[in-house]
Coordinates of C-alpha atoms and ligand atoms in Angstrom, one line a residue:
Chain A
X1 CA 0.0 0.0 0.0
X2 CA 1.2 3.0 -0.9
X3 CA 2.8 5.5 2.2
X4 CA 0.5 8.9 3.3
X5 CA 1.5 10.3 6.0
X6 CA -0.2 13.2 7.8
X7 CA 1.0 16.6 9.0
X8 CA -0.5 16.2 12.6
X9 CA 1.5 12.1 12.6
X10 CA 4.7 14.1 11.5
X11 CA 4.4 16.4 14.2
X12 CA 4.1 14.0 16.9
X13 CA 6.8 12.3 15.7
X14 CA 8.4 15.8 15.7
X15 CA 7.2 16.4 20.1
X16 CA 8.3 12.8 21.0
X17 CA 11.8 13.6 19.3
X18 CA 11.6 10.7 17.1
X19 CA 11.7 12.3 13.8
X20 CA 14.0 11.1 11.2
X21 CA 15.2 14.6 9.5
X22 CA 17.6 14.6 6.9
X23 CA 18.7 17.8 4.7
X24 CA 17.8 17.7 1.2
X25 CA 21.8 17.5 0.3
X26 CA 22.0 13.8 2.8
X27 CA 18.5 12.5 1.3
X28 CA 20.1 12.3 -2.4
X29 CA 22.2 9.4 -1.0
X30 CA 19.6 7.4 0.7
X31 CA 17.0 7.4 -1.7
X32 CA 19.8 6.1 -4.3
X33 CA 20.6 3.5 -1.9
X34 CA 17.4 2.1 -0.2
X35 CA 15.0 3.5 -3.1
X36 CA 12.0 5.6 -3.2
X37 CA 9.7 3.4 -1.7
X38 CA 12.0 2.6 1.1
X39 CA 13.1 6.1 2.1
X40 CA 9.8 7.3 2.1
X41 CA 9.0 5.4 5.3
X42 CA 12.3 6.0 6.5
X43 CA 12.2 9.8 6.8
X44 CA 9.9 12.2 7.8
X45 CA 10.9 16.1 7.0
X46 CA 13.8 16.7 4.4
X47 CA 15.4 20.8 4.8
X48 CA 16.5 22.9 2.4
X49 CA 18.6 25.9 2.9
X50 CA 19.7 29.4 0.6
X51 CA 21.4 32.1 1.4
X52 CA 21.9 34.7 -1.1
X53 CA 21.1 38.4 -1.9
X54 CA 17.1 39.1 -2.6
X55 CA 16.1 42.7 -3.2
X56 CA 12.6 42.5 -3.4
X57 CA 12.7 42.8 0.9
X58 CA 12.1 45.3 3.6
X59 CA 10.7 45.7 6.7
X60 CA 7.7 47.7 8.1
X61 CA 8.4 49.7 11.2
X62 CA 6.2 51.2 14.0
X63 CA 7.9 54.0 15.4
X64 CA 5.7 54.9 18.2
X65 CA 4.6 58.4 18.9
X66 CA 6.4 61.2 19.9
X67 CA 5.3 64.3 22.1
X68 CA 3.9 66.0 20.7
X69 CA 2.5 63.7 17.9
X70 CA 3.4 63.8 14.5
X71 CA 1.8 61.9 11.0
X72 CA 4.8 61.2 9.8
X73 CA 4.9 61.9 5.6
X74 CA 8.8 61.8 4.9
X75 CA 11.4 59.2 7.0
X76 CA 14.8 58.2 6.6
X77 CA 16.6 56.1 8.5
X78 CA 20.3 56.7 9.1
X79 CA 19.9 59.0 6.1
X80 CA 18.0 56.4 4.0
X81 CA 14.6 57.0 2.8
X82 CA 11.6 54.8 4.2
X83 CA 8.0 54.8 2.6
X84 CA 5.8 56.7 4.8
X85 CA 2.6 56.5 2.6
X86 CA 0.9 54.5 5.1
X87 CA -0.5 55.4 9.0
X88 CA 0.8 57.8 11.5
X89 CA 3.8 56.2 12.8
X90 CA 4.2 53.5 10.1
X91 CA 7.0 52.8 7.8
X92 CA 8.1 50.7 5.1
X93 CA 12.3 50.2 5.0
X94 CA 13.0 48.7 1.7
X95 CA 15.9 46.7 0.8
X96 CA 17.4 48.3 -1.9
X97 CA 16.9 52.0 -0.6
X98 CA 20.0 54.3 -1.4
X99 CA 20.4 57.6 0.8
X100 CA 18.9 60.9 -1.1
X101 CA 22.7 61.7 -1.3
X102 CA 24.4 58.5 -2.8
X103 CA 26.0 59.1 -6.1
X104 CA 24.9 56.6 -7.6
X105 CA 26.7 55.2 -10.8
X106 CA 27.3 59.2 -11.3
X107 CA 30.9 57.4 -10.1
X108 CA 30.4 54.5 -12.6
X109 CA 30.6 52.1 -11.3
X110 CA 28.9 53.1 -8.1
X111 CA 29.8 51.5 -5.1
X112 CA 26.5 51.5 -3.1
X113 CA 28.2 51.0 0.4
X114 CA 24.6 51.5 2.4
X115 CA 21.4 51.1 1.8
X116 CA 18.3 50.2 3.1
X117 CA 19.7 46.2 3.8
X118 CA 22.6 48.0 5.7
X119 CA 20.1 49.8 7.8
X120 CA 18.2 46.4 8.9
X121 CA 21.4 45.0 9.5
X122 CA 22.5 47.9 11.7
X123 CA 19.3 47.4 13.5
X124 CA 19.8 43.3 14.1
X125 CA 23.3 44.8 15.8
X126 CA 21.7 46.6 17.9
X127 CA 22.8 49.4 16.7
X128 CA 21.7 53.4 17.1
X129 CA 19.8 54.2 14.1
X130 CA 19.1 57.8 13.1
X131 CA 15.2 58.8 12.8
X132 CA 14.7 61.8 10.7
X133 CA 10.8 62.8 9.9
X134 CA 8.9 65.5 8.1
X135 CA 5.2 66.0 7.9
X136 CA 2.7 68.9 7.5
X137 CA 1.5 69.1 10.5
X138 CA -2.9 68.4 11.6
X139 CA -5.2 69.0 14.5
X140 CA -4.2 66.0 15.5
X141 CA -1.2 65.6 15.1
X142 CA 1.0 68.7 15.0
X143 CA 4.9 67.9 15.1
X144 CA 6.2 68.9 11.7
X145 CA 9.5 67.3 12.1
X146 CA 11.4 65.3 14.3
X147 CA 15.4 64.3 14.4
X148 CA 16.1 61.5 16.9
X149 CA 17.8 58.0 17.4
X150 CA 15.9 54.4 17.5
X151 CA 17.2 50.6 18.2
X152 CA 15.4 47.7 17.6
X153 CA 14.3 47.4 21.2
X154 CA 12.9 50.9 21.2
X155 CA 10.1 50.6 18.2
X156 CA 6.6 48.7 19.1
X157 CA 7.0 46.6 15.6
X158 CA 9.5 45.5 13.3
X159 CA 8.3 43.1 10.4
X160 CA 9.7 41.3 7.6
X161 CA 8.0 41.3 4.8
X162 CA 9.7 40.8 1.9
X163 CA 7.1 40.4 -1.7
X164 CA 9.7 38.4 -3.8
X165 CA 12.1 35.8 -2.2
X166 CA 13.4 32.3 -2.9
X167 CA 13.5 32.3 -6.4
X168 CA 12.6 28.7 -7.5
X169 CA 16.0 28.7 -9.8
X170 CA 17.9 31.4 -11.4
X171 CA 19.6 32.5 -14.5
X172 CA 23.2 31.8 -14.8
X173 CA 24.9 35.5 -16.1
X174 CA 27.4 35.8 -19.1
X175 CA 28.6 38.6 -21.3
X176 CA 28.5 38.7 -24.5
X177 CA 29.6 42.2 -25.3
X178 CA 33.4 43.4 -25.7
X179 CA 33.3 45.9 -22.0
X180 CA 32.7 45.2 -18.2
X181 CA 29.8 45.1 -17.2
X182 CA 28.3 45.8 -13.2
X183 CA 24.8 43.9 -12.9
X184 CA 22.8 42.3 -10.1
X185 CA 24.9 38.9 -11.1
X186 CA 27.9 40.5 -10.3
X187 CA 31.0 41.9 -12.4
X188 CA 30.8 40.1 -15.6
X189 CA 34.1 40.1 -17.9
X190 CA 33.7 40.8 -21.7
X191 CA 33.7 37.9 -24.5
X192 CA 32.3 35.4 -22.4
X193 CA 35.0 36.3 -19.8
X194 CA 32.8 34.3 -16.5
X195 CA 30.0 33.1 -15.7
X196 CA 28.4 34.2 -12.6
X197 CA 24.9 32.0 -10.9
X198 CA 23.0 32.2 -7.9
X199 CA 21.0 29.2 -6.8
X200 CA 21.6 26.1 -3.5
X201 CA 20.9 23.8 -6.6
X202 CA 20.1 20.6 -4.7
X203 CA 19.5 22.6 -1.6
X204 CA 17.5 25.4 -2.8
X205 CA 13.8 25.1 -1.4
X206 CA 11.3 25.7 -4.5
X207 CA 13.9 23.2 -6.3
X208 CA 12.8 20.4 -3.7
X209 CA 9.0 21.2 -4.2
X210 CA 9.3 21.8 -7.6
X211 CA 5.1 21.5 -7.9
X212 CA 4.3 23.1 -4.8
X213 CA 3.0 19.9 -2.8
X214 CA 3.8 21.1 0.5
X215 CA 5.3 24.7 0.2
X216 CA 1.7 27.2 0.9
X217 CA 0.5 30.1 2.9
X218 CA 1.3 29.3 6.1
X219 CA 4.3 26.9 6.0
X220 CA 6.2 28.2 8.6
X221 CA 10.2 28.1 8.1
X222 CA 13.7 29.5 9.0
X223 CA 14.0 33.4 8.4
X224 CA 17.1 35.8 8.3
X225 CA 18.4 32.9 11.6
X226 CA 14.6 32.8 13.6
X227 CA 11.5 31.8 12.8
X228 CA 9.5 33.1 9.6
X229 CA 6.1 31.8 7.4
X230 CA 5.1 32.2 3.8
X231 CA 2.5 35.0 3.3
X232 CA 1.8 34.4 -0.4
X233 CA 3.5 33.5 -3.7
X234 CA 6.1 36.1 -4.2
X235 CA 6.0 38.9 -7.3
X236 CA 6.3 37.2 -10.6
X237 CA 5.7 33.8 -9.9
X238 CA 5.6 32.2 -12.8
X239 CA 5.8 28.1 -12.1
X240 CA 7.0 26.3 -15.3
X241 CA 9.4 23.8 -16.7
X242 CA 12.3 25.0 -18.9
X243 CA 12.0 23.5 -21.9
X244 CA 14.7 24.2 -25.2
X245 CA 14.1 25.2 -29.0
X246 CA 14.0 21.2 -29.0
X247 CA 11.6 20.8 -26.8
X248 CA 13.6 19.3 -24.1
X249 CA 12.7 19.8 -20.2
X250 CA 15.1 21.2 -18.0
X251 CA 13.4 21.3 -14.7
X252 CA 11.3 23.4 -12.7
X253 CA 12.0 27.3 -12.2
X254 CA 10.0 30.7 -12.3
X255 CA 8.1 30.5 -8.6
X256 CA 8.4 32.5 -5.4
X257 CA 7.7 32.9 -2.1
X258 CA 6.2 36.1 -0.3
X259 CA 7.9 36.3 3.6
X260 CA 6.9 37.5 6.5
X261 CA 8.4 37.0 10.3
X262 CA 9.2 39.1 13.4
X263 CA 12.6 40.7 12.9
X264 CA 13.1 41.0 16.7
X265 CA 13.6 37.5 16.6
X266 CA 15.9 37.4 13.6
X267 CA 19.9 37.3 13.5
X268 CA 22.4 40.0 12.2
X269 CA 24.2 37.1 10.9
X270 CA 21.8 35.9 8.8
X271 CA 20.4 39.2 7.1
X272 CA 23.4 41.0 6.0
X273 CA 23.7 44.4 4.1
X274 CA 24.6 44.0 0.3
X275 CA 26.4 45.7 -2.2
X276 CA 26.5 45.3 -5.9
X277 CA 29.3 47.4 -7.7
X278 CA 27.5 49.3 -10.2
X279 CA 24.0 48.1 -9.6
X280 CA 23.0 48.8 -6.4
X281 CA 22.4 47.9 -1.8
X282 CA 20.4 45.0 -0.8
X283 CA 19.8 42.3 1.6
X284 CA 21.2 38.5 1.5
X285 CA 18.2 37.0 2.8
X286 CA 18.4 33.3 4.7
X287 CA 15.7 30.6 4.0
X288 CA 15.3 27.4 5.5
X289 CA 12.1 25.6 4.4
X290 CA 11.3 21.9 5.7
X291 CA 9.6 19.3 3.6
X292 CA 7.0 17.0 5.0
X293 CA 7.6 13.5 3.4
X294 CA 4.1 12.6 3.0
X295 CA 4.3 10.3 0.2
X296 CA 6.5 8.8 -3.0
X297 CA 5.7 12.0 -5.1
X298 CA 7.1 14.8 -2.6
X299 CA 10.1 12.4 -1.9
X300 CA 10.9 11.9 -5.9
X301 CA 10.9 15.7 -5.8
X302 CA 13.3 16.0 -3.0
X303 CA 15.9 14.0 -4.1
X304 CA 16.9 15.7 -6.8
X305 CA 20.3 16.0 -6.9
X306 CA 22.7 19.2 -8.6
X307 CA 23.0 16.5 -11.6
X308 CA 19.5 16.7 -12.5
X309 CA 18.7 20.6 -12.5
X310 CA 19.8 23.8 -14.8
X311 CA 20.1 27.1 -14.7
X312 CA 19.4 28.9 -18.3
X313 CA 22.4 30.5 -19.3
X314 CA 21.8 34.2 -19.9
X315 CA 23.6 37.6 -21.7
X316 CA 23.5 40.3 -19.6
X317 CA 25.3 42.4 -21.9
X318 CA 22.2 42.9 -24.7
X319 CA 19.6 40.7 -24.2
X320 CA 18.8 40.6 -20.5
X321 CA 18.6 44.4 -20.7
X322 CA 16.5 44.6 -24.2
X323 CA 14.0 41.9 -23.4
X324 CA 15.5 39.5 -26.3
X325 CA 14.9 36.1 -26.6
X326 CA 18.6 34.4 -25.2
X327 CA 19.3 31.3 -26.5
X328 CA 23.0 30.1 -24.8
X329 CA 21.3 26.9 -23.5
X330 CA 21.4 25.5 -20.2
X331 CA 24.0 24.1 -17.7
X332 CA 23.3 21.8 -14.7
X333 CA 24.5 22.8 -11.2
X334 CA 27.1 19.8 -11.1
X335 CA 28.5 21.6 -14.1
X336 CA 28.7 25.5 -12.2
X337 CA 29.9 24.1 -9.4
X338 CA 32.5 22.4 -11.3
X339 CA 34.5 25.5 -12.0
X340 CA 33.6 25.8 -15.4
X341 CA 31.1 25.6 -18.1
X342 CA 30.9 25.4 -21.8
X343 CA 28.9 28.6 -23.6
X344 CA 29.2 28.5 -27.7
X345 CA 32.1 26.5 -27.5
X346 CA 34.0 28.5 -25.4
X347 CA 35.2 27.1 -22.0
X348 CA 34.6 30.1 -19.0
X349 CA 34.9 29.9 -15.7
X350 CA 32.2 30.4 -13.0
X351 CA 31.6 31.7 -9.7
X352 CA 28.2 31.5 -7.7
X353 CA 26.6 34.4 -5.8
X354 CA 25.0 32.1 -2.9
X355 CA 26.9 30.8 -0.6
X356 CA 26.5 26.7 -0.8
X357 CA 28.1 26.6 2.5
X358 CA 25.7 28.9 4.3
X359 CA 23.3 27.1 2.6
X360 CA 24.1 24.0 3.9
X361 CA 24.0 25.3 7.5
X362 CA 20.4 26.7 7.4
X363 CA 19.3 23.0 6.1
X364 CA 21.6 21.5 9.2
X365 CA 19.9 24.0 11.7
X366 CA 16.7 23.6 10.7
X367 CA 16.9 20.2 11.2
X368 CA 18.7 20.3 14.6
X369 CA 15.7 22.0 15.6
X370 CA 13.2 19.5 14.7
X371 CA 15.0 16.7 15.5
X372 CA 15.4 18.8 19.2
X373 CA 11.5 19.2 19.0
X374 CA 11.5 22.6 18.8
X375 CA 9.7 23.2 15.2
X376 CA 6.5 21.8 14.3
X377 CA 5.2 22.4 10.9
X378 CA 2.4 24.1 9.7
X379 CA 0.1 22.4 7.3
X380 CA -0.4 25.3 4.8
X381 CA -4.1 27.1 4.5
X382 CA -3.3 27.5 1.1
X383 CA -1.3 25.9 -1.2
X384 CA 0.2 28.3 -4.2
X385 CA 0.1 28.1 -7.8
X386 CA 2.0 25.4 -9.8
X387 CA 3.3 25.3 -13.4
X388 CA 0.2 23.5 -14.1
X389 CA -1.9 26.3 -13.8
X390 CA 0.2 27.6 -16.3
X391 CA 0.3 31.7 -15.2
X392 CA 2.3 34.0 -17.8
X393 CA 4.2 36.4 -17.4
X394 CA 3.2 40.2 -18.5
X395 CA 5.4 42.4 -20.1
X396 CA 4.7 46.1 -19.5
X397 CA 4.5 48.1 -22.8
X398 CA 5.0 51.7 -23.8
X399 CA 1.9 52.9 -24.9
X400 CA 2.0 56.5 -26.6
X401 CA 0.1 58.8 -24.6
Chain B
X1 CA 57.9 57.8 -12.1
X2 CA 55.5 55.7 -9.9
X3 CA 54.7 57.1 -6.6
X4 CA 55.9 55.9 -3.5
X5 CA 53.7 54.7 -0.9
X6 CA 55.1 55.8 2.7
X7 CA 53.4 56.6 6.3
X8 CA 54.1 59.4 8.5
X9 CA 54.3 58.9 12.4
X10 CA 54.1 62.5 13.7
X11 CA 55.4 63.0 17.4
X12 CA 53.0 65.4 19.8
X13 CA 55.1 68.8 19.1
X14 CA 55.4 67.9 14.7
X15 CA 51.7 67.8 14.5
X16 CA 50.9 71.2 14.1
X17 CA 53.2 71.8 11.6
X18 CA 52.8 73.0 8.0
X19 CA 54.7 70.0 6.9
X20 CA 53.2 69.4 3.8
X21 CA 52.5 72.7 2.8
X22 CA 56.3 72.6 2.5
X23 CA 57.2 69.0 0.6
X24 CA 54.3 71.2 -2.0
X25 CA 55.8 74.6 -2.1
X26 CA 60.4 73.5 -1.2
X27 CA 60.4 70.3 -2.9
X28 CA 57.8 70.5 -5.6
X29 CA 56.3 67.1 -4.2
X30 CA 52.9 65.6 -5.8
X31 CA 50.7 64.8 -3.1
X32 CA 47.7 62.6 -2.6
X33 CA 46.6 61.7 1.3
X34 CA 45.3 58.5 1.4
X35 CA 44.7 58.3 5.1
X36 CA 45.4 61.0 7.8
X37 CA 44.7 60.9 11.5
X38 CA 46.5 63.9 12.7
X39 CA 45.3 66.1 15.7
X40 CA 47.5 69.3 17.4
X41 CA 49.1 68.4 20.0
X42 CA 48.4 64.7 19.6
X43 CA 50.6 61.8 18.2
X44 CA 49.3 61.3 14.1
X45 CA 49.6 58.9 11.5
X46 CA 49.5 60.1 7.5
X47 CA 49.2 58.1 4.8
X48 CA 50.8 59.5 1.5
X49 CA 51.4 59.0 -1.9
X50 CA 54.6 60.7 -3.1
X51 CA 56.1 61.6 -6.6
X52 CA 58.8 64.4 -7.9
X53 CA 62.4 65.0 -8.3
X54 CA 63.5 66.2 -5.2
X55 CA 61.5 63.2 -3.4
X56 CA 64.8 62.2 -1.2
X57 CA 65.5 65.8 -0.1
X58 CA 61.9 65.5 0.8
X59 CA 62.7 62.7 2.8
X60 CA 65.1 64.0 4.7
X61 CA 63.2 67.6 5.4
X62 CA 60.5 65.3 6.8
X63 CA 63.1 63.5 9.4
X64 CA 64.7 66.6 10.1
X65 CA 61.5 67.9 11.6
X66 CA 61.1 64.6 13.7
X67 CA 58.6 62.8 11.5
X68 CA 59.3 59.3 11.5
X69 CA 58.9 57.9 7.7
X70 CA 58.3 54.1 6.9
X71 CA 58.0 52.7 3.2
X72 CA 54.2 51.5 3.4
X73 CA 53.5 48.0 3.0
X74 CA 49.9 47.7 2.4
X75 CA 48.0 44.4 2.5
X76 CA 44.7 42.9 2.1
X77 CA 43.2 40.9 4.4
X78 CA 39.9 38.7 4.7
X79 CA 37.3 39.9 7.6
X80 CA 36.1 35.8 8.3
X81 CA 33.2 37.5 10.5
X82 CA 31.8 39.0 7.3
X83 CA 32.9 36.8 4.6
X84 CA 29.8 34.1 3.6
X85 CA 31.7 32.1 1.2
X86 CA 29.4 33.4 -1.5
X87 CA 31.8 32.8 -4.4
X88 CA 31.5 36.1 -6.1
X89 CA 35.2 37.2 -5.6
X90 CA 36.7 34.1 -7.2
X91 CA 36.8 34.6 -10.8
X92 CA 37.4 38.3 -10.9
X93 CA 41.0 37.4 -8.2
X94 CA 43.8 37.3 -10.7
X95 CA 45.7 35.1 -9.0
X96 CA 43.4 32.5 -7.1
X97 CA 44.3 33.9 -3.7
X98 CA 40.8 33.5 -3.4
X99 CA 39.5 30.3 -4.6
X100 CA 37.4 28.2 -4.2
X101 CA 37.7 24.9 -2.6
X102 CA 35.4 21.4 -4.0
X103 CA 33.4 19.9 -3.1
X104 CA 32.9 21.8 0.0
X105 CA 32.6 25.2 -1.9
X106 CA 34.2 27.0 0.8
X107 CA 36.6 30.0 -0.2
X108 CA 39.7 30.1 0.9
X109 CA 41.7 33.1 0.7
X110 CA 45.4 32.3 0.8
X111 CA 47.6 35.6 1.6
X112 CA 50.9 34.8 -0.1
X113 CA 49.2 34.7 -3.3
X114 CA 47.7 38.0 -2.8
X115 CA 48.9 41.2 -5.1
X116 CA 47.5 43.7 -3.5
X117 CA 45.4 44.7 -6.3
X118 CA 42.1 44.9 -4.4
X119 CA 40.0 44.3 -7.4
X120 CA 38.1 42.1 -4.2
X121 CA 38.1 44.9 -2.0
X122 CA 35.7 46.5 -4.9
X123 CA 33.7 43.6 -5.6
X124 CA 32.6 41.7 -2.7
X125 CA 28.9 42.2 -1.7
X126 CA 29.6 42.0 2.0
X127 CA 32.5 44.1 2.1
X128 CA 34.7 41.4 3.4
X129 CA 37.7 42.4 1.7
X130 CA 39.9 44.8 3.6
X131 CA 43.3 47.1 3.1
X132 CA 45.3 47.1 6.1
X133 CA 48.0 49.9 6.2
Ligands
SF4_1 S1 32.9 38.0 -2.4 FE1 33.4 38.6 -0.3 S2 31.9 37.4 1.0 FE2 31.9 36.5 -1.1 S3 33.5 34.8 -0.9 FE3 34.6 36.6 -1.6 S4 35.3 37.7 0.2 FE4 33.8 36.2 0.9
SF4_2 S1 43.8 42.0 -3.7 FE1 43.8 41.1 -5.8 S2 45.2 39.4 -5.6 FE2 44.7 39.9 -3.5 S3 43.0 38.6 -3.0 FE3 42.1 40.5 -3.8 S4 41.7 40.2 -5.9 FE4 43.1 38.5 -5.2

């Protein structure tokens, strides 16, 4: 008879601490030796792990109010503008915020020392951060501006919300032109100089639940070092499998996660501050996401291994910036993390963005804590769009007014 | 001619001294500060970059006047606090200081390969990739 197990059996296997956990990276090796069937009695939650630089994050902020009150219209934080559009004392702290007074790539290539990343950081430290706030001042509340510092201990709230993590897969980044160029991939060298990609592979969350079988609102995870839960799909998720000129597949890619968690709880070591040499600040975001083994299916998705998935291979030099069709193939994590790769039949060498060890580490804590007991799962309230429901992508065009 | 690197350890009593004003105006000295942490009346520490003809007579003023001078030997160091292993340094290093290391994908930086030409100093995301003086 075919194996179904429950959330609620999972977690009591979880409480009486006689869950088998394995991470995602030891789970290739047991399913290839005990088989499918096998394994999925065996084990009971597999983890995944990535830890790598996500821009589409931030963190809403409730200052308290001051005496005399003030609606706050215009905030910065050590300098750094935060989004103010919202109530009184509320404040959304993006990730990839620059200070009004950055230069920008004025100084091509920019350096883009701080930013809104650096400030959540700073505030994870502990640190003193400088609120500055302008407003036009009401009945009911009449400060017009205020200049003061805040910790992280000092505010009522402090919220991660971040509308587009996890990415499923990622491009790999190449350069076909005959210059330098800065990008969110890095610095890529000209002619096909290096190739720079940013996925865990094997480890990578979405790449374990490739369908979305147990990954939904709800599922409750490691975030930024404490404890975090998916709000929604992330911005453009698009669920599909890559598929060649010929047809071929190449795996899943295209989906993410929306996050949310209490940044009180979080760890300065595990959202860091960013900086992109001519592109721009951000945050490196860790994820930790365990997957129930409820039957065959979810464990034939987890046990993928670097082997069996690829990143599409990608110029950043023309086409990613002019929305061209790209056709440089595909290469298979075993063959980035190999050193090099082959791109119209020239051999470059590569370098990833996410750190594999890191990654690694987040899949090993998370399951220290459920083997310790200490992390139930969620069953999800709702579980999030597949490939199967086939959602495309819109492109936004330039309509003449 | 390339210019020469050097730090200048200023005793309490050199510090408020128009020292450079001078290596500019009596020795026709190009100048560029790269790092200064001089107060009056304090000991300071100066960072320089110096090119021009009369750089040795330069030299000399400068001891005459009590400032110690040392030839600067600058190096580049690895902050492992802030350093992920992320990867991102390794194929712009030209010499594979920073590689690195499979199967565990762990960088390693390795200091005697190291030229000093802090092309990682520039690129790494997490500012991990320091200049010590
Ligand atoms: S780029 Fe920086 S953080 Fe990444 S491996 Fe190199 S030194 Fe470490
Ligand atoms: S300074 Fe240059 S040689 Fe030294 S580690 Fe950095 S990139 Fe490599």
């Amino acid at each position: 008879m075919a194996i179904e197990k429950t959330y609620a059996e999972i977690n009591e296997k979880i409480k009486s601490g006689k869950a088998v956990v394995l991470t995602a990276e030891e789970v290739i090796g047991l399913v290839a030796e005990k088989g499918l069937t096998e394994a999925t009695r065996q084990v009971d939650v597999v983890t995944t792990g990535t830890f790598a630089p996500m821009c589409s994050s931030g963190v809403f902020l409730n200052f308290g109010h001051s005496k005399p009150k003030m609606r706050m219209q215009k905030v910065w934080l050590n300098g750094v503008p935060a989004y103010a559009g919202i109530a009184a004392v509320d404040a959304y702290l993006g990730a990839t915020e620059l200070p009004e007074d950055d230069p920008c790539n004025n100084n091509y290539p920019g350096e883009f020392r701080y930013g809104g990343g650096h400030v959540i950081q700073d505030l994870l430290l502990g640190k003193q951060v400088k609120l500055e706030a302008t407003s036009y001042g009401t009945d009911c509340y009449p400060r017009r501006e205020l200049e003061t510092y805040i910790t992280l201990d000092d505010i009522n709230e402090a919220t991660l919300f971040n509308p587009r993590n996890s990415y499923q897969n990622y491009n790999c980044g190449v350069n076909l032109t005959n210059r330098v160029i800065y990008t969110y991939m890095g610095v890529l060298k000209p002619n096909l100089g290096n190739a720079h990609y940013c996925s865990a592979g094997q480890l990578s969350p979405l790449l374990n639940d490739p369908n979305f079988l147990t990954i939904g609102m709800g599922t409750k995870i490691f975030l930024g070092g404490g404890i975090g839960y998916v709000a929604w799909n992330g911005t453009q998720h698009f669920p599909e499998i890559q598929k060649d000129v010929a047809a071929n597949s190449y795996g899943p890619a295209g989906g993410t996660l929306s996050l949310v968690g209490d940044l009180k709880q979080m760890k300065a070591n595990w959202l860091l501050g960013t900086s992109f040499l001519g592109y721009g600040a951000t945050l490196t975001v860790s994820i930790g996401i365990p997957i129930p083994i409820l039957n065959e299916e979810v464990m034939r998705c987890v046990s993928v291994s670097d082997r069996d998935l690829y990143a599409p291979i990608v110029d950043y030099g023309e086409a990613y910036g002019q929305r061209l069709p790209s056709d440089l193939g595909y290469a298979s994590y075993a063959e980035l993390k190999s050193g090099t790769i082959t791109v119209n039949g020239k051999k470059i060498p590569t370098a990833p963005l996410s750190s594999y060890p890191k990654a690694r580490e987040i899949a090993a804590t998370l399951k220290e804590w459920l083997c310790k007991g200490d992390f139930l799962l969620t069953e999800p309230v709702k579980l999030l769009p597949s490939y199967r429901d086939g959602i495309q992508s819109k492109k936004l065009e330039i309509r003449n007014l | 001619m390339a210019p020469n690197k050097i730090i200048l350890r200023f005793s309490e009593n050199t510090s408020d001294q128009p020292i450079i004003y001078r290596l500019v105006k009596d020795y026709d000295l190009v100048i560029n500060i790269l790092k200064a942490n001089v107060n009056p009346n304090k000991e300071g520490t100066m960072v320089l970059e110096l090119t021009g003809e009369k750089y040795d007579e330069g030299l000399g003023y400068l001891r005459g006047q009590g400032v110690r001078v040392q030839p600067l030997a600058e190096e580049v160091f690895r902050n492992e606090d802030r350093c992920t292993s992320c990867g991102a340094c390794t194929d712009i290093c030209p010499t594979s200081a920073l590689r690195l290391e499979r199967p565990s994908m762990e960088v390693k930086f390795d200091s005697d390969n190291c030229i000093v030409c802090q092309l990682c100093v520039k690129v790494c995301p997490l500012k991990a990739m320091e200049v010590r003086f």
